[in-house]
mmCIF file of C-alpha atoms and ligand atoms in Angstrom:
data_model
loop_
_atom_site.group_PDB
_atom_site.id
_atom_site.type_symbol
_atom_site.label_atom_id
_atom_site.label_comp_id
_atom_site.label_asym_id
_atom_site.label_seq_id
_atom_site.Cartn_x
_atom_site.Cartn_y
_atom_site.Cartn_z
ATOM 1 C CA MET A 72 -2.704 -0.584 -20.242
ATOM 2 C CA ALA A 73 -4.853 -3.719 -19.778
ATOM 3 C CA LYS A 74 -7.686 -3.720 -22.249
ATOM 4 C CA ASP A 75 -9.144 -7.084 -21.077
ATOM 5 C CA LYS A 76 -10.054 -6.449 -17.704
ATOM 6 C CA SER A 77 -9.916 -10.089 -16.770
ATOM 7 C CA VAL A 78 -6.250 -10.646 -17.501
ATOM 8 C CA LYS A 79 -3.862 -9.007 -15.010
ATOM 9 C CA GLU A 80 -1.731 -11.805 -13.695
ATOM 10 C CA LEU A 81 0.211 -14.401 -15.601
ATOM 11 C CA GLU A 82 -2.377 -16.832 -14.072
ATOM 12 C CA ASP A 83 -5.239 -15.426 -16.125
ATOM 13 C CA LEU A 84 -3.838 -16.478 -19.395
ATOM 14 C CA PRO A 85 -5.442 -19.176 -20.841
ATOM 15 C CA GLY A 86 -3.376 -22.478 -20.062
ATOM 16 C CA ILE A 87 -1.026 -20.953 -17.525
ATOM 17 C CA GLY A 88 -1.514 -22.332 -14.038
ATOM 18 C CA PRO A 89 0.431 -21.545 -10.876
ATOM 19 C CA THR A 90 3.342 -23.782 -11.771
ATOM 20 C CA SER A 91 3.535 -22.392 -15.173
ATOM 21 C CA ALA A 92 3.375 -18.904 -14.173
ATOM 22 C CA GLU A 93 5.941 -19.320 -11.506
ATOM 23 C CA LYS A 94 8.381 -21.041 -14.292
ATOM 24 C CA LEU A 95 7.512 -17.779 -16.303
ATOM 25 C CA ARG A 96 8.340 -15.488 -13.483
ATOM 26 C CA SER A 97 11.718 -17.435 -12.491
ATOM 27 C CA SER A 98 12.853 -17.391 -16.257
ATOM 28 C CA GLY A 99 12.210 -13.542 -16.460
ATOM 29 C CA TYR A 100 8.648 -13.430 -18.235
ATOM 30 C CA ALA A 101 7.502 -11.801 -15.438
ATOM 31 C CA THR A 102 4.664 -9.582 -16.428
ATOM 32 C CA ILE A 103 1.839 -9.947 -19.307
ATOM 33 C CA GLU A 104 3.808 -7.544 -21.486
ATOM 34 C CA ARG A 105 6.830 -9.484 -21.578
ATOM 35 C CA VAL A 106 4.686 -12.660 -22.424
ATOM 36 C CA ALA A 107 3.013 -10.682 -25.133
ATOM 37 C CA ALA A 108 6.465 -9.910 -26.759
ATOM 38 C CA SER A 109 7.359 -13.380 -26.635
ATOM 39 C CA SER A 110 6.913 -15.956 -29.463
ATOM 40 C CA PRO A 111 4.709 -19.251 -28.786
ATOM 41 C CA TYR A 112 7.627 -21.020 -29.759
ATOM 42 C CA GLU A 113 10.158 -20.275 -27.033
ATOM 43 C CA LEU A 114 6.813 -20.383 -24.321
ATOM 44 C CA SER A 115 6.081 -23.772 -25.753
ATOM 45 C CA GLU A 116 9.785 -24.662 -25.239
ATOM 46 C CA LEU A 117 9.788 -23.252 -21.724
ATOM 47 C CA LEU A 118 6.956 -24.655 -20.154
ATOM 48 C CA GLY A 119 6.528 -28.051 -22.344
ATOM 49 C CA ILE A 120 3.252 -27.245 -23.486
ATOM 50 C CA SER A 121 1.927 -27.433 -27.326
ATOM 51 C CA ALA A 122 2.976 -24.592 -29.578
ATOM 52 C CA GLU A 123 -0.977 -24.237 -30.200
ATOM 53 C CA ASN A 124 -1.670 -23.552 -26.415
ATOM 54 C CA ALA A 125 1.383 -21.408 -26.105
ATOM 55 C CA LYS A 126 0.054 -19.151 -28.759
ATOM 56 C CA LYS A 127 -3.404 -18.852 -27.128
ATOM 57 C CA ALA A 128 -1.526 -17.660 -24.191
ATOM 58 C CA VAL A 129 0.605 -15.205 -26.198
ATOM 59 C CA ASP A 130 -2.273 -13.803 -28.138
ATOM 60 C CA ALA A 131 -4.344 -13.483 -24.693
ATOM 61 C CA ALA A 132 -1.273 -11.366 -23.459
ATOM 62 C CA LYS A 133 -1.394 -9.205 -26.570
ATOM 63 C CA GLU A 134 -5.143 -8.844 -26.470
ATOM 64 C CA ALA A 135 -4.614 -7.553 -22.552
ATOM 65 C CA THR A 136 -1.853 -5.155 -23.376
ATOM 66 C CA ASN A 137 -3.450 -3.194 -26.447
ATOM 67 C CA ILE A 138 -2.879 0.615 -25.632
ATOM 68 C CA GLU A 139 -6.036 2.171 -24.302
ATOM 69 C CA VAL A 140 -6.103 6.062 -24.269
ATOM 70 C CA GLN A 141 -8.523 8.196 -22.506
ATOM 71 C CA THR A 142 -9.491 11.474 -22.638
ATOM 72 C CA GLY A 143 -9.003 13.989 -20.179
ATOM 73 C CA ALA A 144 -12.537 14.331 -19.308
ATOM 74 C CA ASP A 145 -12.548 10.360 -18.825
ATOM 75 C CA VAL A 146 -9.739 11.041 -16.446
ATOM 76 C CA LEU A 147 -11.382 13.868 -14.567
ATOM 77 C CA GLU A 148 -14.651 11.300 -14.356
ATOM 78 C CA ARG A 149 -12.220 8.849 -12.572
ATOM 79 C CA ARG A 150 -10.763 11.285 -10.374
ATOM 80 C CA LYS A 151 -14.357 12.249 -9.168
ATOM 81 C CA ALA A 152 -14.874 8.642 -8.276
ATOM 82 C CA ILE A 153 -11.865 8.545 -5.732
ATOM 83 C CA GLY A 154 -12.828 7.793 -2.409
ATOM 84 C CA LYS A 155 -11.404 9.613 0.805
ATOM 85 C CA ILE A 156 -11.375 8.018 4.176
ATOM 86 C CA SER A 157 -11.358 10.810 6.990
ATOM 87 C CA THR A 158 -8.636 10.835 9.573
ATOM 88 C CA GLY A 159 -10.817 11.734 12.186
ATOM 89 C CA ALA A 160 -9.205 15.319 12.623
ATOM 90 C CA ALA A 161 -10.423 18.161 10.338
ATOM 91 C CA GLY A 162 -7.416 19.838 9.951
ATOM 92 C CA PHE A 163 -5.430 16.615 8.835
ATOM 93 C CA ASP A 164 -8.575 15.863 6.357
ATOM 94 C CA GLU A 165 -7.970 19.500 5.233
ATOM 95 C CA LEU A 166 -4.412 19.268 4.686
ATOM 96 C CA LEU A 167 -5.087 15.936 2.339
ATOM 97 C CA GLY A 168 -7.697 17.605 0.430
ATOM 98 C CA GLY A 169 -10.579 15.766 2.219
ATOM 99 C CA GLY A 170 -8.787 12.638 3.544
ATOM 100 C CA VAL A 171 -6.688 9.487 2.765
ATOM 101 C CA GLU A 172 -7.344 9.058 -1.070
ATOM 102 C CA THR A 173 -8.388 5.711 -2.757
ATOM 103 C CA ASN A 174 -6.257 4.473 -5.919
ATOM 104 C CA GLY A 175 -3.118 5.598 -4.319
ATOM 105 C CA ILE A 176 -0.363 5.133 -1.641
ATOM 106 C CA THR A 177 -0.266 7.041 1.459
ATOM 107 C CA GLU A 178 3.099 7.201 3.495
ATOM 108 C CA VAL A 179 3.414 8.546 7.082
ATOM 109 C CA TYR A 180 7.247 8.809 8.073
ATOM 110 C CA GLY A 181 8.421 9.493 11.412
ATOM 111 C CA ARG A 182 10.490 8.367 14.306
ATOM 112 C CA PHE A 183 9.575 5.551 16.779
ATOM 113 C CA ALA A 184 6.410 6.396 18.807
ATOM 114 C CA SER A 185 5.696 9.351 16.663
ATOM 115 C CA GLY A 186 2.010 7.960 16.017
ATOM 116 C CA LYS A 187 2.291 6.099 12.320
ATOM 117 C CA THR A 188 0.672 2.948 13.669
ATOM 118 C CA GLN A 189 -1.987 5.105 15.723
ATOM 119 C CA ILE A 190 -2.834 6.789 12.668
ATOM 120 C CA GLY A 191 -3.084 3.373 10.718
ATOM 121 C CA PHE A 192 -5.731 1.930 13.783
ATOM 122 C CA GLN A 193 -7.793 5.032 13.419
ATOM 123 C CA LEU A 194 -7.933 4.659 9.613
ATOM 124 C CA ALA A 195 -8.850 1.088 9.913
ATOM 125 C CA VAL A 196 -11.756 1.983 12.146
ATOM 126 C CA ASN A 197 -12.961 5.066 10.048
ATOM 127 C CA VAL A 198 -13.003 3.350 6.532
ATOM 128 C CA GLN A 199 -15.626 1.016 8.147
ATOM 129 C CA LYS A 200 -17.997 3.902 8.472
ATOM 130 C CA SER A 201 -20.544 4.912 5.864
ATOM 131 C CA ILE A 202 -19.413 7.401 3.182
ATOM 132 C CA ASP A 203 -21.275 10.272 4.517
ATOM 133 C CA LYS A 204 -19.462 9.680 7.901
ATOM 134 C CA GLY A 205 -16.249 9.734 6.194
ATOM 135 C CA GLY A 206 -15.689 5.873 5.476
ATOM 136 C CA LEU A 207 -15.917 3.792 2.715
ATOM 137 C CA ALA A 208 -17.999 1.394 4.047
ATOM 138 C CA GLY A 209 -15.277 -1.181 3.568
ATOM 139 C CA ALA A 210 -12.980 -3.513 5.356
ATOM 140 C CA VAL A 211 -9.391 -3.749 5.985
ATOM 141 C CA LEU A 212 -6.301 -5.781 5.404
ATOM 142 C CA PHE A 213 -3.492 -4.956 7.877
ATOM 143 C CA ILE A 214 -0.260 -6.272 7.088
ATOM 144 C CA ASP A 215 1.907 -6.219 10.294
ATOM 145 C CA THR A 216 5.720 -6.771 9.952
ATOM 146 C CA GLU A 217 6.323 -5.582 13.498
ATOM 147 C CA ALA A 218 3.851 -7.213 15.748
ATOM 148 C CA THR A 219 2.555 -3.795 16.828
ATOM 149 C CA PHE A 220 -1.296 -4.543 15.859
ATOM 150 C CA ARG A 221 -3.459 -4.043 19.004
ATOM 151 C CA PRO A 222 -6.894 -5.341 19.020
ATOM 152 C CA GLU A 223 -7.627 -3.524 22.418
ATOM 153 C CA ARG A 224 -6.746 -0.316 21.081
ATOM 154 C CA ILE A 225 -8.937 -0.685 18.009
ATOM 155 C CA GLU A 226 -11.961 -1.407 20.411
ATOM 156 C CA SER A 227 -11.531 1.941 22.341
ATOM 157 C CA ILE A 228 -11.153 3.958 19.088
ATOM 158 C CA ALA A 229 -13.963 2.183 17.675
ATOM 159 C CA LYS A 230 -16.211 2.377 20.969
ATOM 160 C CA ALA A 231 -15.367 6.311 20.962
ATOM 161 C CA SER A 232 -16.893 6.538 17.253
ATOM 162 C CA GLY A 233 -20.205 4.591 18.683
ATOM 163 C CA MET A 234 -19.355 1.677 16.923
ATOM 164 C CA ASN A 235 -19.818 -1.938 17.740
ATOM 165 C CA ALA A 236 -16.198 -2.820 18.505
ATOM 166 C CA LYS A 237 -16.746 -6.634 17.494
ATOM 167 C CA GLU A 238 -17.900 -5.897 14.288
ATOM 168 C CA VAL A 239 -14.935 -3.457 13.765
ATOM 169 C CA LEU A 240 -12.372 -6.034 14.505
ATOM 170 C CA ASP A 241 -14.035 -8.425 12.594
ATOM 171 C CA ASN A 242 -13.748 -6.577 9.670
ATOM 172 C CA ILE A 243 -9.864 -6.092 9.960
ATOM 173 C CA PHE A 244 -8.009 -9.038 8.550
ATOM 174 C CA VAL A 245 -4.622 -9.053 10.102
ATOM 175 C CA ALA A 246 -1.743 -10.817 8.390
ATOM 176 C CA ARG A 247 1.549 -10.910 10.640
ATOM 177 C CA ALA A 248 4.640 -11.049 8.379
ATOM 178 C CA THR A 249 7.922 -12.005 9.752
ATOM 179 C CA SER A 250 9.869 -12.213 6.504
ATOM 180 C CA THR A 251 9.852 -9.956 3.619
ATOM 181 C CA GLU A 252 8.963 -13.018 1.695
ATOM 182 C CA GLN A 253 5.538 -13.546 3.627
ATOM 183 C CA GLN A 254 5.306 -9.503 3.110
ATOM 184 C CA ILE A 255 5.581 -9.800 -0.457
ATOM 185 C CA LEU A 256 3.407 -12.990 -0.864
ATOM 186 C CA THR A 257 0.543 -11.243 1.397
ATOM 187 C CA ALA A 258 0.283 -8.702 -1.171
ATOM 188 C CA GLU A 259 0.451 -10.803 -4.194
ATOM 189 C CA ARG A 260 -2.250 -13.301 -2.922
ATOM 190 C CA ALA A 261 -4.668 -10.569 -1.492
ATOM 191 C CA ASP A 262 -6.667 -10.028 -4.543
ATOM 192 C CA LYS A 263 -9.376 -12.938 -3.707
ATOM 193 C CA LEU A 264 -9.788 -11.521 0.101
ATOM 194 C CA ILE A 265 -9.901 -8.034 -1.148
ATOM 195 C CA ARG A 266 -12.936 -8.865 -3.379
ATOM 196 C CA GLU A 267 -14.561 -11.171 -0.979
ATOM 197 C CA LYS A 268 -14.437 -9.147 2.069
ATOM 198 C CA ASN A 269 -14.396 -5.866 0.217
ATOM 199 C CA ILE A 270 -11.433 -4.561 1.369
ATOM 200 C CA LYS A 271 -11.082 -0.632 0.830
ATOM 201 C CA LEU A 272 -7.755 -0.091 3.019
ATOM 202 C CA VAL A 273 -4.659 -2.001 3.053
ATOM 203 C CA ILE A 274 -1.913 -1.170 5.544
ATOM 204 C CA VAL A 275 1.661 -2.103 5.527
ATOM 205 C CA ASP A 276 2.950 -1.488 8.955
ATOM 206 C CA SER A 277 5.715 -0.801 8.323
ATOM 207 C CA LEU A 278 6.899 -1.117 4.774
ATOM 208 C CA MET A 279 10.573 -1.324 5.405
ATOM 209 C CA ALA A 280 11.561 -2.869 8.640
ATOM 210 C CA LEU A 281 11.772 -6.303 7.444
ATOM 211 C CA PHE A 282 13.328 -5.291 4.379
ATOM 212 C CA ARG A 283 15.990 -3.297 6.460
ATOM 213 C CA SER A 284 16.684 -6.131 8.584
ATOM 214 C CA GLU A 285 16.931 -8.930 5.847
ATOM 215 C CA PHE A 286 19.051 -7.041 3.422
ATOM 216 C CA ILE A 287 22.338 -5.481 5.264
ATOM 217 C CA GLY A 288 24.993 -3.865 3.625
ATOM 218 C CA ARG A 289 25.867 -2.091 0.266
ATOM 219 C CA GLY A 290 25.971 -5.582 -1.546
ATOM 220 C CA ALA A 291 22.478 -6.402 -0.933
ATOM 221 C CA LEU A 292 20.842 -3.074 -1.657
ATOM 222 C CA ASN A 293 20.425 -3.631 -5.048
ATOM 223 C CA GLU A 294 18.390 -6.836 -4.634
ATOM 224 C CA ARG A 295 16.431 -5.051 -1.767
ATOM 225 C CA GLN A 296 15.415 -2.227 -4.094
ATOM 226 C CA GLN A 297 14.369 -4.567 -6.805
ATOM 227 C CA LYS A 298 12.098 -6.856 -4.254
ATOM 228 C CA LEU A 299 10.736 -3.719 -2.574
ATOM 229 C CA ASN A 300 10.062 -2.013 -6.156
ATOM 230 C CA ALA A 301 7.965 -5.130 -7.093
ATOM 231 C CA HIS A 302 6.284 -5.071 -3.837
ATOM 232 C CA ILE A 303 5.292 -1.409 -3.974
ATOM 233 C CA HIS A 304 4.135 -1.837 -7.406
ATOM 234 C CA LYS A 305 1.659 -4.519 -6.422
ATOM 235 C CA LEU A 306 0.276 -2.429 -3.697
ATOM 236 C CA GLN A 307 -0.185 0.260 -6.310
ATOM 237 C CA ARG A 308 -2.103 -2.177 -8.640
ATOM 238 C CA LEU A 309 -4.339 -3.558 -5.742
ATOM 239 C CA ALA A 310 -5.233 -0.019 -4.934
ATOM 240 C CA ASP A 311 -6.040 1.091 -8.665
ATOM 241 C CA THR A 312 -7.812 -2.242 -9.323
ATOM 242 C CA TYR A 313 -10.113 -2.332 -6.451
ATOM 243 C CA SER A 314 -10.262 1.651 -5.840
ATOM 244 C CA LEU A 315 -8.616 0.961 -2.320
ATOM 245 C CA ALA A 316 -6.451 3.175 -0.340
ATOM 246 C CA VAL A 317 -3.164 1.841 0.557
ATOM 247 C CA TYR A 318 -1.655 3.406 3.905
ATOM 248 C CA ILE A 319 2.259 2.477 4.672
ATOM 249 C CA THR A 320 4.204 3.547 7.474
ATOM 250 C CA ASN A 321 8.072 4.072 7.136
ATOM 251 C CA GLN A 322 11.055 4.440 9.371
ATOM 252 C CA VAL A 323 13.550 7.517 9.397
ATOM 253 C CA MET A 324 17.403 7.371 9.504
ATOM 254 C CA ASP A 325 19.382 10.432 10.730
ATOM 255 C CA ASN A 326 21.117 12.497 7.991
ATOM 256 C CA PRO A 327 23.671 14.048 10.214
ATOM 257 C CA GLY A 328 25.562 15.577 7.009
ATOM 258 C CA LEU A 329 22.653 17.914 6.995
ATOM 259 C CA LEU A 330 23.393 21.154 9.055
ATOM 260 C CA PHE A 331 20.236 23.120 8.493
ATOM 261 C CA GLY A 332 16.641 21.915 8.426
ATOM 262 C CA ASP A 333 15.438 18.681 10.024
ATOM 263 C CA PRO A 334 17.956 16.028 9.378
ATOM 264 C CA THR A 335 15.517 12.687 8.991
ATOM 265 C CA THR A 336 14.878 11.250 5.784
ATOM 266 C CA PRO A 337 12.672 8.530 5.126
ATOM 267 C CA VAL A 338 14.314 4.994 4.371
ATOM 268 C CA GLY A 339 13.584 3.118 1.137
ATOM 269 C CA GLY A 340 15.423 5.383 -1.186
ATOM 270 C CA ASN A 341 13.890 6.729 -4.598
ATOM 271 C CA VAL A 342 11.767 3.473 -4.876
ATOM 272 C CA VAL A 343 9.417 4.359 -1.990
ATOM 273 C CA ALA A 344 9.935 8.335 -2.676
ATOM 274 C CA HIS A 345 8.622 7.685 -6.412
ATOM 275 C CA ALA A 346 5.921 5.179 -5.626
ATOM 276 C CA ALA A 347 3.979 7.076 -2.610
ATOM 277 C CA THR A 348 1.417 9.190 -4.143
ATOM 278 C CA THR A 349 1.294 11.297 -1.019
ATOM 279 C CA ARG A 350 4.192 11.428 1.809
ATOM 280 C CA LEU A 351 3.463 12.770 4.970
ATOM 281 C CA TYR A 352 5.914 13.153 7.689
ATOM 282 C CA ILE A 353 5.158 12.964 11.358
ATOM 283 C CA ARG A 354 6.811 14.179 14.534
ATOM 284 C CA LYS A 355 6.436 14.528 17.944
ATOM 285 C CA SER A 356 5.427 17.822 19.728
ATOM 286 C CA LYS A 357 4.453 18.711 23.426
ATOM 287 C CA GLU A 358 2.727 15.933 25.105
ATOM 288 C CA GLU A 359 -0.098 14.365 23.088
ATOM 289 C CA LYS A 360 0.438 16.353 20.127
ATOM 290 C CA ARG A 361 2.045 15.557 16.749
ATOM 291 C CA ILE A 362 3.091 17.984 14.083
ATOM 292 C CA ILE A 363 2.161 16.407 10.556
ATOM 293 C CA ARG A 364 3.748 17.866 7.518
ATOM 294 C CA LEU A 365 2.437 17.002 3.724
ATOM 295 C CA VAL A 366 5.871 16.679 1.866
ATOM 296 C CA ASP A 367 4.552 15.489 -1.136
ATOM 297 C CA SER A 368 1.016 15.164 -2.935
ATOM 298 C CA PRO A 369 -0.254 15.377 -6.647
ATOM 299 C CA ASN A 370 -2.704 17.879 -5.808
ATOM 300 C CA MET A 371 -2.274 19.799 -2.521
ATOM 301 C CA PRO A 372 0.115 22.445 -1.563
ATOM 302 C CA GLU A 373 2.913 21.510 1.221
ATOM 303 C CA GLY A 374 1.449 22.229 4.689
ATOM 304 C CA GLU A 375 1.601 21.473 8.342
ATOM 305 C CA THR A 376 -1.217 20.474 10.883
ATOM 306 C CA VAL A 377 -1.282 19.446 14.479
ATOM 307 C CA ILE A 378 -3.133 16.338 15.798
ATOM 308 C CA LYS A 379 -3.807 14.855 18.932
ATOM 309 C CA ILE A 380 -3.309 11.201 19.811
ATOM 310 C CA THR A 381 -5.879 10.966 22.308
ATOM 311 C CA PRO A 382 -7.359 7.576 24.193
ATOM 312 C CA ASP A 383 -10.176 7.947 21.912
ATOM 313 C CA GLY A 384 -7.859 8.103 18.940
ATOM 314 C CA ILE A 385 -6.542 10.896 16.557
ATOM 315 C CA LYS A 386 -8.338 14.493 17.177
ATOM 316 C CA ASP A 387 -7.732 17.925 16.196
HETATM 317 P P1 GTP B 537 7.001 3.016 15.665
HETATM 318 O O1 GTP B 537 6.157 1.968 15.259
HETATM 319 O O2 GTP B 537 7.934 2.349 16.992
HETATM 320 O O3 GTP B 537 8.173 3.550 14.645
HETATM 321 O O4 GTP B 537 6.369 4.187 16.278
HETATM 322 P P2 GTP B 537 4.986 4.634 15.615
HETATM 323 O O5 GTP B 537 5.250 5.741 15.036
HETATM 324 O O6 GTP B 537 3.955 3.582 14.942
HETATM 325 O O7 GTP B 537 4.229 5.129 17.011
HETATM 326 P P3 GTP B 537 2.752 4.768 17.534
HETATM 327 O O8 GTP B 537 1.951 4.915 16.629
HETATM 328 O O9 GTP B 537 2.771 3.365 17.941
HETATM 329 O O10 GTP B 537 2.455 5.644 18.760
HETATM 330 C C1 GTP B 537 2.939 5.627 20.020
HETATM 331 C C2 GTP B 537 2.468 6.794 20.813
HETATM 332 O O11 GTP B 537 1.127 6.741 20.506
HETATM 333 C C3 GTP B 537 2.820 6.454 22.143
HETATM 334 O O12 GTP B 537 3.967 7.050 22.786
HETATM 335 C C4 GTP B 537 1.703 7.350 22.948
HETATM 336 O O13 GTP B 537 2.172 8.451 22.584
HETATM 337 C C5 GTP B 537 0.346 7.164 21.720
HETATM 338 N N1 GTP B 537 -0.322 5.989 22.397
HETATM 339 C C6 GTP B 537 -0.401 4.672 21.964
HETATM 340 N N2 GTP B 537 -1.221 4.341 22.531
HETATM 341 C C7 GTP B 537 -2.257 5.091 23.211
HETATM 342 C C8 GTP B 537 -3.510 5.336 23.647
HETATM 343 O O14 GTP B 537 -3.926 4.007 23.951
HETATM 344 N N3 GTP B 537 -3.919 6.185 24.275
HETATM 345 C C9 GTP B 537 -3.275 7.488 24.075
HETATM 346 N N4 GTP B 537 -3.750 8.453 24.453
HETATM 347 N N5 GTP B 537 -2.061 7.555 23.486
HETATM 348 C C10 GTP B 537 -1.574 6.094 22.752
HETATM 349 MG MG1 MG B 538 4.446 1.472 14.605
#
């Protein structure tokens, strides 16, 4: 737990610029905690800085990693401060205990054309509404890994809510990523944008597509999961630091060995399963109907609801 709120990244340490931070990361000193546990001597050797300056960095890292405890009442106070973004469908909101929560990661997985991206569009509009209207009066960072962001669709959804479509689009910052490296860097470097634009929703659509296409075969699995783990933890840190909601979409794979039940499993393995605060499974029903199942939630019971994907967006 960071005590000194101003020290979160290696770059926040005194005397550590981007080059030194990069050197630290590539040498295995990836976290503030790791730097706190190292000696000024090894740091000065590694970075070619004076032992005195190295000591300042180590001391600041130590200061930032003092253990901080909270009472249960403090935690409850914090929980009350958690914001919720309405999905636009009362039944869906109810399933989630009020809407998509800030300070956590909400994952929706399902087959292609099941509606994962559509939910993302709806949230990107709704988060901009005032709090009394189910929003957080905030902007959106949309990390688009599949080139499926559709401004026209946002326009229709916004207009259906009586909002100014141009303003709504102006508050959605779309980062198109064509490699996992770009995807990871976008999240790594998002802090400034989030602060400046009051971003309250970060969407990663989809989380796994690029990871799956770049890391092929068993041999690459370890590396893939390590990078994925770091990426998703960065997303969680953004959620915590800025009290924002993270919405990620995920693909599924068939699990033909399973004889009973639904044979689809989200991809990404334990890394994604453990990191997602809330997991939802969406599947097609008749026509525009979709069934959404709450698979995992810290405070809500499992359950199902039906939504419709209409020209005006997500409805009951
Ligand atoms: P993948 O990204 O391919 O995995 O799918 P996805 O789960 O993201 O699906 P997406 O959210 O793109 O949903 C696609 C479905 O939404 C379409 O098959 C349509 O049923 C519906 N849809 C998309 N655009 C519109 C629209 O403008 N109007 C209406 N009524 N439905 C739409
Ligand atoms: Mg999609």
